[in-house]
Coordinates of C-alpha atoms in Angstrom, one line a residue:
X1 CA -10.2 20.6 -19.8
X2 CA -10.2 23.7 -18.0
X3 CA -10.9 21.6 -14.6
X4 CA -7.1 20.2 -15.5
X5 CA -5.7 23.1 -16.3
X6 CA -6.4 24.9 -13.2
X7 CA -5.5 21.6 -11.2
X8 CA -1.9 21.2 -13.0
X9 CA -1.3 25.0 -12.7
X10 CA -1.5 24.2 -8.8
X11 CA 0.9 21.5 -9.4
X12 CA 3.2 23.7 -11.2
X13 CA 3.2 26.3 -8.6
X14 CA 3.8 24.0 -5.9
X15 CA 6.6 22.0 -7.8
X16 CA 8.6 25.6 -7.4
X17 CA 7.9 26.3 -4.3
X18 CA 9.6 23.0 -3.1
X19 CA 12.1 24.0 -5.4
X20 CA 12.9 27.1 -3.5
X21 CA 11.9 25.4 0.0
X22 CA 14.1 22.9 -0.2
X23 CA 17.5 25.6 -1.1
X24 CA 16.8 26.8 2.4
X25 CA 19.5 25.8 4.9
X26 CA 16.7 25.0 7.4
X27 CA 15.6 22.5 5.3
X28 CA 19.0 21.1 4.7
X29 CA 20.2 21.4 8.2
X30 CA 16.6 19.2 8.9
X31 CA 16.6 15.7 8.1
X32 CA 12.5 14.8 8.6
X33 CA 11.8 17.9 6.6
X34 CA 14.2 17.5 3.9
X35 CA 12.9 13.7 3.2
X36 CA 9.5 15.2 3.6
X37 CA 9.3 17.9 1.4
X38 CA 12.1 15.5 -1.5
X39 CA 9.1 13.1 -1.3
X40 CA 6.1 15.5 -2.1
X41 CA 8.6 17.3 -4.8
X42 CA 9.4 13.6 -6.9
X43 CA 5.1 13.0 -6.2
X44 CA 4.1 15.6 -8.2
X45 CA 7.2 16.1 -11.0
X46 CA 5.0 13.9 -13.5
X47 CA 2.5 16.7 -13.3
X48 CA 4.9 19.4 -14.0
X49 CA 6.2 17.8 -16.6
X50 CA 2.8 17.0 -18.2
X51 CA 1.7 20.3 -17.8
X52 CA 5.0 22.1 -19.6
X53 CA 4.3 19.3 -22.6
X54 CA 0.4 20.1 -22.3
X55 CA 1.7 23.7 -23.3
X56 CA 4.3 22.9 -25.7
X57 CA 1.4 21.2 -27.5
X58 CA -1.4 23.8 -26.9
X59 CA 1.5 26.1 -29.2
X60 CA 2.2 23.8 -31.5
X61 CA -2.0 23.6 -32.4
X62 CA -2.1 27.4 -32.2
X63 CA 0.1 27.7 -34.8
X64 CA -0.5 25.1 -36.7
X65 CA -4.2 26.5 -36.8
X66 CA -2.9 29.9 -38.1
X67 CA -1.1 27.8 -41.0
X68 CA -4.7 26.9 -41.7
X69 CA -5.7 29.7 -42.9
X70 CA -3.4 30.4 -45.4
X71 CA -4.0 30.8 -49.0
X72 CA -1.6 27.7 -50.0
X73 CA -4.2 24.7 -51.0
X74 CA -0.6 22.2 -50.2
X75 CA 0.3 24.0 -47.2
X76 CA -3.4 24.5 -45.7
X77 CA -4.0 20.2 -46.2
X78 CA 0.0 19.4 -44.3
X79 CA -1.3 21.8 -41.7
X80 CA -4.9 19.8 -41.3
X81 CA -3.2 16.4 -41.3
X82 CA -0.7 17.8 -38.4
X83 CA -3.5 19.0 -36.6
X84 CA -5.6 16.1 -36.5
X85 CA -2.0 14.1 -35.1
X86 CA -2.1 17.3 -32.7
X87 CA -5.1 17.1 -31.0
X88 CA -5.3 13.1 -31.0
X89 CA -2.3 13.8 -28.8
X90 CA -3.3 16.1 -26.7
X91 CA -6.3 13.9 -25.7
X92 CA -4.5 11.3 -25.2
X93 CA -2.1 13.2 -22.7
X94 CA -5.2 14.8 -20.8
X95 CA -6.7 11.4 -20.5
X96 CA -3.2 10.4 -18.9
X97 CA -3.2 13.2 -16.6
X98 CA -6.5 12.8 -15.5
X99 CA -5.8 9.7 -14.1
X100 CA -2.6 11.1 -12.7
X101 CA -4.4 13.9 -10.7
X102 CA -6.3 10.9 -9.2
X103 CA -6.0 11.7 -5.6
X104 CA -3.0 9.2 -4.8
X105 CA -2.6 7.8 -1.1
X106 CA 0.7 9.2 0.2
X107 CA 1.8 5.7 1.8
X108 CA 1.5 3.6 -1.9
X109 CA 5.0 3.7 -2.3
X110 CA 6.1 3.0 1.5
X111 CA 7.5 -0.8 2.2
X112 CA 4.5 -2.7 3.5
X113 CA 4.3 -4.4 7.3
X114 CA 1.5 -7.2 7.7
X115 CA 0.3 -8.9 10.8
X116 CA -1.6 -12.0 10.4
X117 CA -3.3 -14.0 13.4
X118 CA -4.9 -17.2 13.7
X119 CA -8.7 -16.4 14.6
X120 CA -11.5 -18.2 15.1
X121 CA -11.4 -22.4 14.2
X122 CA -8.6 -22.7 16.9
X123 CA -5.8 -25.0 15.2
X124 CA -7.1 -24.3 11.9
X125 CA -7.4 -20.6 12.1
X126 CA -3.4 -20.6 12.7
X127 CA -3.1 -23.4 10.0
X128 CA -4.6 -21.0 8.0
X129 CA -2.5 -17.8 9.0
X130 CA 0.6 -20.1 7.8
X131 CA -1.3 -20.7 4.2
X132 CA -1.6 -16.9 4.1
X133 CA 2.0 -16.4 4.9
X134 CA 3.2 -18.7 2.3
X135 CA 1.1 -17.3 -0.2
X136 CA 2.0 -13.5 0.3
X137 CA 5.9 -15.1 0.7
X138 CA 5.8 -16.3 -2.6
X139 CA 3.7 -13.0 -4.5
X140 CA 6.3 -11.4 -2.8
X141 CA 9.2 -13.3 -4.4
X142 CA 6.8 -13.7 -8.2
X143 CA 7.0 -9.7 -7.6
X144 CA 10.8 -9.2 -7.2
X145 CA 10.2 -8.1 -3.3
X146 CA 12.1 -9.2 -0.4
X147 CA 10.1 -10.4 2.8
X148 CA 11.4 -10.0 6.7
X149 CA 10.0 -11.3 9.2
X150 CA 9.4 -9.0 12.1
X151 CA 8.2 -11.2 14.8
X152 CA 6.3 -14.9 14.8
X153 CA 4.5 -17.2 17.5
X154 CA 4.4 -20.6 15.6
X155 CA 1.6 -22.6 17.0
X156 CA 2.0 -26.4 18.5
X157 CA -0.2 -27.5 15.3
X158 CA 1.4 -25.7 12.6
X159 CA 0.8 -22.2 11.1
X160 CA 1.0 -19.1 13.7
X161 CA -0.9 -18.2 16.2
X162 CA 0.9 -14.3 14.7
X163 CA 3.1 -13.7 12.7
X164 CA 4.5 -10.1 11.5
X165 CA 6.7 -9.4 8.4
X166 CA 7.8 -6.4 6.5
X167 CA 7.4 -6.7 2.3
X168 CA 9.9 -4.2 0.8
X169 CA 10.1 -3.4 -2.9
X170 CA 8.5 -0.8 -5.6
X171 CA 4.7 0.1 -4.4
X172 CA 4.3 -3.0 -1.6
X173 CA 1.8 -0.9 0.7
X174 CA -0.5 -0.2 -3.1
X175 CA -0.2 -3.6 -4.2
X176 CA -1.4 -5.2 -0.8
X177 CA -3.3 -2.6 1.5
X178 CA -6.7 -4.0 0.4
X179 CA -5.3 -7.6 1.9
X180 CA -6.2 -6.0 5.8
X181 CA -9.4 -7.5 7.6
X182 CA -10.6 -11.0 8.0
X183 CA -9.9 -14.0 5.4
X184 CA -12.5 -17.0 6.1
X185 CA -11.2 -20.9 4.6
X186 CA -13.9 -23.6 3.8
X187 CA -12.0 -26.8 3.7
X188 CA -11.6 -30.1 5.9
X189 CA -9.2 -29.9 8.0
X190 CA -6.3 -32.2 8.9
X191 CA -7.5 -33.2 11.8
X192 CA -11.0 -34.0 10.8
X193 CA -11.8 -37.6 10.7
X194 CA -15.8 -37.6 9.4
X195 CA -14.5 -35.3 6.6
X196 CA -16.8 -32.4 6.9
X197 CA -16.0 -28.9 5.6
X198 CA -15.2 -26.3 8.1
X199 CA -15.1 -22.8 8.4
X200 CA -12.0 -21.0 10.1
X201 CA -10.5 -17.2 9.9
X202 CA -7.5 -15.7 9.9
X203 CA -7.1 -11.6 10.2
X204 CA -4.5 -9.7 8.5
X205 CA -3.4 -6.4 9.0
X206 CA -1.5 -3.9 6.4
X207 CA 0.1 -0.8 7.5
X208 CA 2.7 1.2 5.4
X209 CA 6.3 1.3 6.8
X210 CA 6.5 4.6 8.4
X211 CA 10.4 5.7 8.1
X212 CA 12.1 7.6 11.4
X213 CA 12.4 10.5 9.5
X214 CA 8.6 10.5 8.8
X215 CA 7.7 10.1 12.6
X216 CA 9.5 10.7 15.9
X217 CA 8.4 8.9 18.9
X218 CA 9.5 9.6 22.4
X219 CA 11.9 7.1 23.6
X220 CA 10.3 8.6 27.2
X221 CA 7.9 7.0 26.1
X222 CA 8.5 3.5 25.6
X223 CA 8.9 0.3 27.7
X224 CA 11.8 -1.2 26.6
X225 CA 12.8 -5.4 28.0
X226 CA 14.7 -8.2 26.4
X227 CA 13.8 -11.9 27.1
X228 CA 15.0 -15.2 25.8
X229 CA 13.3 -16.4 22.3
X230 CA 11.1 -19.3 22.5
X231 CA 9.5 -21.4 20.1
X232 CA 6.3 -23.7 19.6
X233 CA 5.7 -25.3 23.1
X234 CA 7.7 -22.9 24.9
X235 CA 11.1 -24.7 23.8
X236 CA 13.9 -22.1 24.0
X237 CA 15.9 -21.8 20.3
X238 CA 18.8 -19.7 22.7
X239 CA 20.1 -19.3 25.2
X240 CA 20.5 -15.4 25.8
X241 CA 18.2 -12.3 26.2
X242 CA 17.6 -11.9 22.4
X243 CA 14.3 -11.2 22.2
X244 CA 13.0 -8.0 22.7
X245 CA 9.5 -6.2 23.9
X246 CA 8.7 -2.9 23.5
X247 CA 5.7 -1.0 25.4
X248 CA 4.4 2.6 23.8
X249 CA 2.9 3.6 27.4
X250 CA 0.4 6.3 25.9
X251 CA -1.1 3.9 23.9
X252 CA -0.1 0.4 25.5
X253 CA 0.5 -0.6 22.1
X254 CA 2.9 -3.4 22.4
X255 CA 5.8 -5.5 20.1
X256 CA 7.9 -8.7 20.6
X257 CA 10.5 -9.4 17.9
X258 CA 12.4 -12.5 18.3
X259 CA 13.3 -13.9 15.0
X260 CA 16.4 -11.3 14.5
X261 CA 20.2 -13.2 14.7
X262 CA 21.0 -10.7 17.9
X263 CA 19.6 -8.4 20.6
X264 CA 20.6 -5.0 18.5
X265 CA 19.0 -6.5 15.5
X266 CA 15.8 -7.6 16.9
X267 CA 15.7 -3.7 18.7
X268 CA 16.2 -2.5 15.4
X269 CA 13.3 -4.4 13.7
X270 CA 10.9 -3.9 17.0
X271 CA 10.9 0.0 16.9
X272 CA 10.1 0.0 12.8
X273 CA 7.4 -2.1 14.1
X274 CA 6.3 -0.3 16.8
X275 CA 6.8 3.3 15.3
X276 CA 4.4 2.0 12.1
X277 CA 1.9 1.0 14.6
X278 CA 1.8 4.5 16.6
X279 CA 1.6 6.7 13.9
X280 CA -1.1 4.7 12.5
X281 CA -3.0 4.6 16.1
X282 CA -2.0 8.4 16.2
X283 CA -3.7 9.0 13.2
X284 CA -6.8 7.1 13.7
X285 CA -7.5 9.0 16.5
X286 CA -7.0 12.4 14.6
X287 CA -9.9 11.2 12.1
X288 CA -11.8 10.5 14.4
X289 CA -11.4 14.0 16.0
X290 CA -11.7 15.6 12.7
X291 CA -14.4 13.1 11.3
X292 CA -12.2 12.4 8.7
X293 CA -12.7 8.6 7.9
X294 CA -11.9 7.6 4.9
X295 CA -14.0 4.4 4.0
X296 CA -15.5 3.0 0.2
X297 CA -16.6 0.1 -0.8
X298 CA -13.3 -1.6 -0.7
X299 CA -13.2 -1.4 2.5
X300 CA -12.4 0.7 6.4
X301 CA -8.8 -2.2 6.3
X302 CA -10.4 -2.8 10.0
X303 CA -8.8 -6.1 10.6
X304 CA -12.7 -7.3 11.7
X305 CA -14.1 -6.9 8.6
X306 CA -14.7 -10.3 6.5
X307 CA -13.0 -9.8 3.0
X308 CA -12.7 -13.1 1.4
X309 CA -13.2 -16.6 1.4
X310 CA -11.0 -19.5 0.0
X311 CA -13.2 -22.3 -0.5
X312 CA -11.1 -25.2 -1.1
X313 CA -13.7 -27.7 -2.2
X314 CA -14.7 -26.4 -5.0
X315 CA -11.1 -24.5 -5.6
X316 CA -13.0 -21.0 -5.3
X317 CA -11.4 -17.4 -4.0
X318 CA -14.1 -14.6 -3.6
X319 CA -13.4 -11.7 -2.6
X320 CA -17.0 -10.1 -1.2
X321 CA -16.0 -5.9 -1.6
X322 CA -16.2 -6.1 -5.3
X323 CA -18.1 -9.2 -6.0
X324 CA -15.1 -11.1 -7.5
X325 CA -14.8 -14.9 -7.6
X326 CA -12.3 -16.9 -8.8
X327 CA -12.1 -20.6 -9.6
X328 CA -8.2 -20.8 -8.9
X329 CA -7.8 -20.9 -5.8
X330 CA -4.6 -23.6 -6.1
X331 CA -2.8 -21.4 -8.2
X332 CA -3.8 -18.3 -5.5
X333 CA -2.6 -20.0 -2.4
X334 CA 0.5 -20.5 -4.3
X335 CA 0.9 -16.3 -4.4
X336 CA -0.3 -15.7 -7.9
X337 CA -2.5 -12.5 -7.0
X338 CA -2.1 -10.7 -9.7
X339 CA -5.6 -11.0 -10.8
X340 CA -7.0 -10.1 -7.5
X341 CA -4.5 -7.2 -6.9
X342 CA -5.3 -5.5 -9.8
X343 CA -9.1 -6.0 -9.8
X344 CA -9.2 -4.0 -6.6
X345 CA -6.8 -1.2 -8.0
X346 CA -8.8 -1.0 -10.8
X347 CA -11.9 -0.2 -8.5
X348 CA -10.1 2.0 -6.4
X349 CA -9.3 3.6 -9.5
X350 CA -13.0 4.2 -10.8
X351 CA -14.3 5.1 -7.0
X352 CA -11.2 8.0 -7.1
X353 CA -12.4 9.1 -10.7
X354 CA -16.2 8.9 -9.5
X355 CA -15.9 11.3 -6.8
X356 CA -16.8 8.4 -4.1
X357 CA -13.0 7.7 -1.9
X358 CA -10.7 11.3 -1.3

């Protein structure tokens, strides 16, 4: 217990620090920091309030120990049936806390963007990219999120050869960050006239939304060009310069968002897209420097690593990280995750409490 106490004392400490921090005028009068330092305050108010009813109830068991020892036979047995209620609480409120001091990545709560590509198996890989697409579409709308897309390339065959779409609502970035890295289908495909199985990938990628107010990026910087939308085949769906492309020239990172109803709309979508993509490369690049890479067994979320397979034959999902298979894979594909989603949050959960992911 004492490891707690000294942690949520910390907590405490810093929750009225904020407090004063953000009084200041220079934090009012600055936007970035403001949101910042509001964020970081509402992250750790659970703590502060645990700790103040951690104390209340460390009283209440001081005193009610003291009525204990009393010479009052009726008195001293109330006092050892409130104590035993006493301490029952209290562990049940350290066990709660403990898993609330669980190092907590600062991005769970953040909107999530995902970027899926069709990958190796040619039409089938981007067959399979639409399957994925479909099936995080309708977790998203099981879960009471809203999906928007962000940019697609529909391929002649069906599917996408990429397609990129935010997922906003209550913890999207927790609830699908372990979906980044390479998903391999077993299956025959459409166009397969001898009816063999074969094997195809699609990657995914999962990066939180980073807001403007999070991260500034030099508009000196960027490449900025509108074009006409086009479709599958080349077709154009318009006839004006609706579609833009955006170029971040330090890193050559580059964006094309087509699928907004106007120019100002698709500019709009294409620097969220483009700004969550730099800070992410901008912070690679800083663990690297510092040689602070965070992996575990769930996973680096580098889109190359193989994370699942969805073999339709035999109706099977595994997911290879934590050696979870599932014979459901129809009711899967049809965006009922749950099972999976929580199974690797659980494990993230155990790591964090074992000391093995920061």
């Amino acid at each position: 217990m004492e490891a707690i106490l000294k942690r949520l004392e910390s907590a405490e400490v810093r929750y009225e620090e904020l407090n004063e921090l953000l009084m200041l005028p220079e934090t009012l009068a600055d936007n970035r920091v403001l949101a910042k330092l509001a964020k970081e305050q509402a992250s750790i108010m659970p703590l502060h309030d645990g700790s103040i009813k951690l104390k209340g109830l460390n009283q209440e068991i001081s005193d009610t120990e003291e009525l204990i020892e009393l010479d009052d036979a009726e008195m001293v047995e109330l006092a050892k049936m409130e104590l035993e209620q006493l301490l029952s609480d209290r562990q049940d409120l350290l066990d709660h806390l403990e898993i609330m001091l669980i190092p907590k990545d600062p991005h769970d709560s953040s909107n999530a963007i995902v970027e899926i590509r069709g990958a190796a198996g040619g039409d089938e890989g981007n067959i399979f990219a639409g399957d994925l697409f479909r099936m995080y579409t309708k977790y998203a709308e099981a879960s009471g999120r809203k999906l928007e897309i962000l940019g697609s390339s529909p391929a002649d065959m069906g599917g996408y050869s990429d397609i990129s779409f935010m997922i906003k609502g209550d913890d999207a970035y927790r609830h699908l960050k372990f979906e980044s890295g390479a998903h391999r289908v077993q299956r025959v495909p459409k166009t397969e006239t001898q009816g063999r199985v074969h094997t195809s990938t699609a990657t995914v990628l999962v990066l939180p939304e980073v807001e403007e107010s999070e991260f500034e990026i030099d508009e000196n910087d960027l490449e900025i060009s509108t074009h006409r939308a086009t479709g599958a085949g080349g077709q154009h769906v318009n006839t004006t310069d609706s579609a833009v492309r955006i170029i971040h020239k330090p890193t050559n990172i580059q964006v094309n968002v087509q699928d907004g109803r106007s120019q100002h709309e698709n500019k709009a979508l294409a620097m969220k897209l483009i700004r969550t993509r730099v800070a992410d490369e901008i912070q690679r690049i800083e663990d690297e420097k510092t040689g602070d890479i965070r992996k575990s067994k769930i996973g680096t979320g580098d889109r190359s690593e193989k994370i699942r397979t969805y073999n339709y034959p035999q109706n099977r999902v595994t997911d290879h990280r934590i050696g979870l298979t599932i014979n459901q894979l129809d009711r899967i594909v049809e965006g009922k995750m749950d099972q999976i989603v929580e199974e690797l949050l659980a494990f993230e959960q155990r790591e964090k409490l074992a000391g093995n992911v920061k």
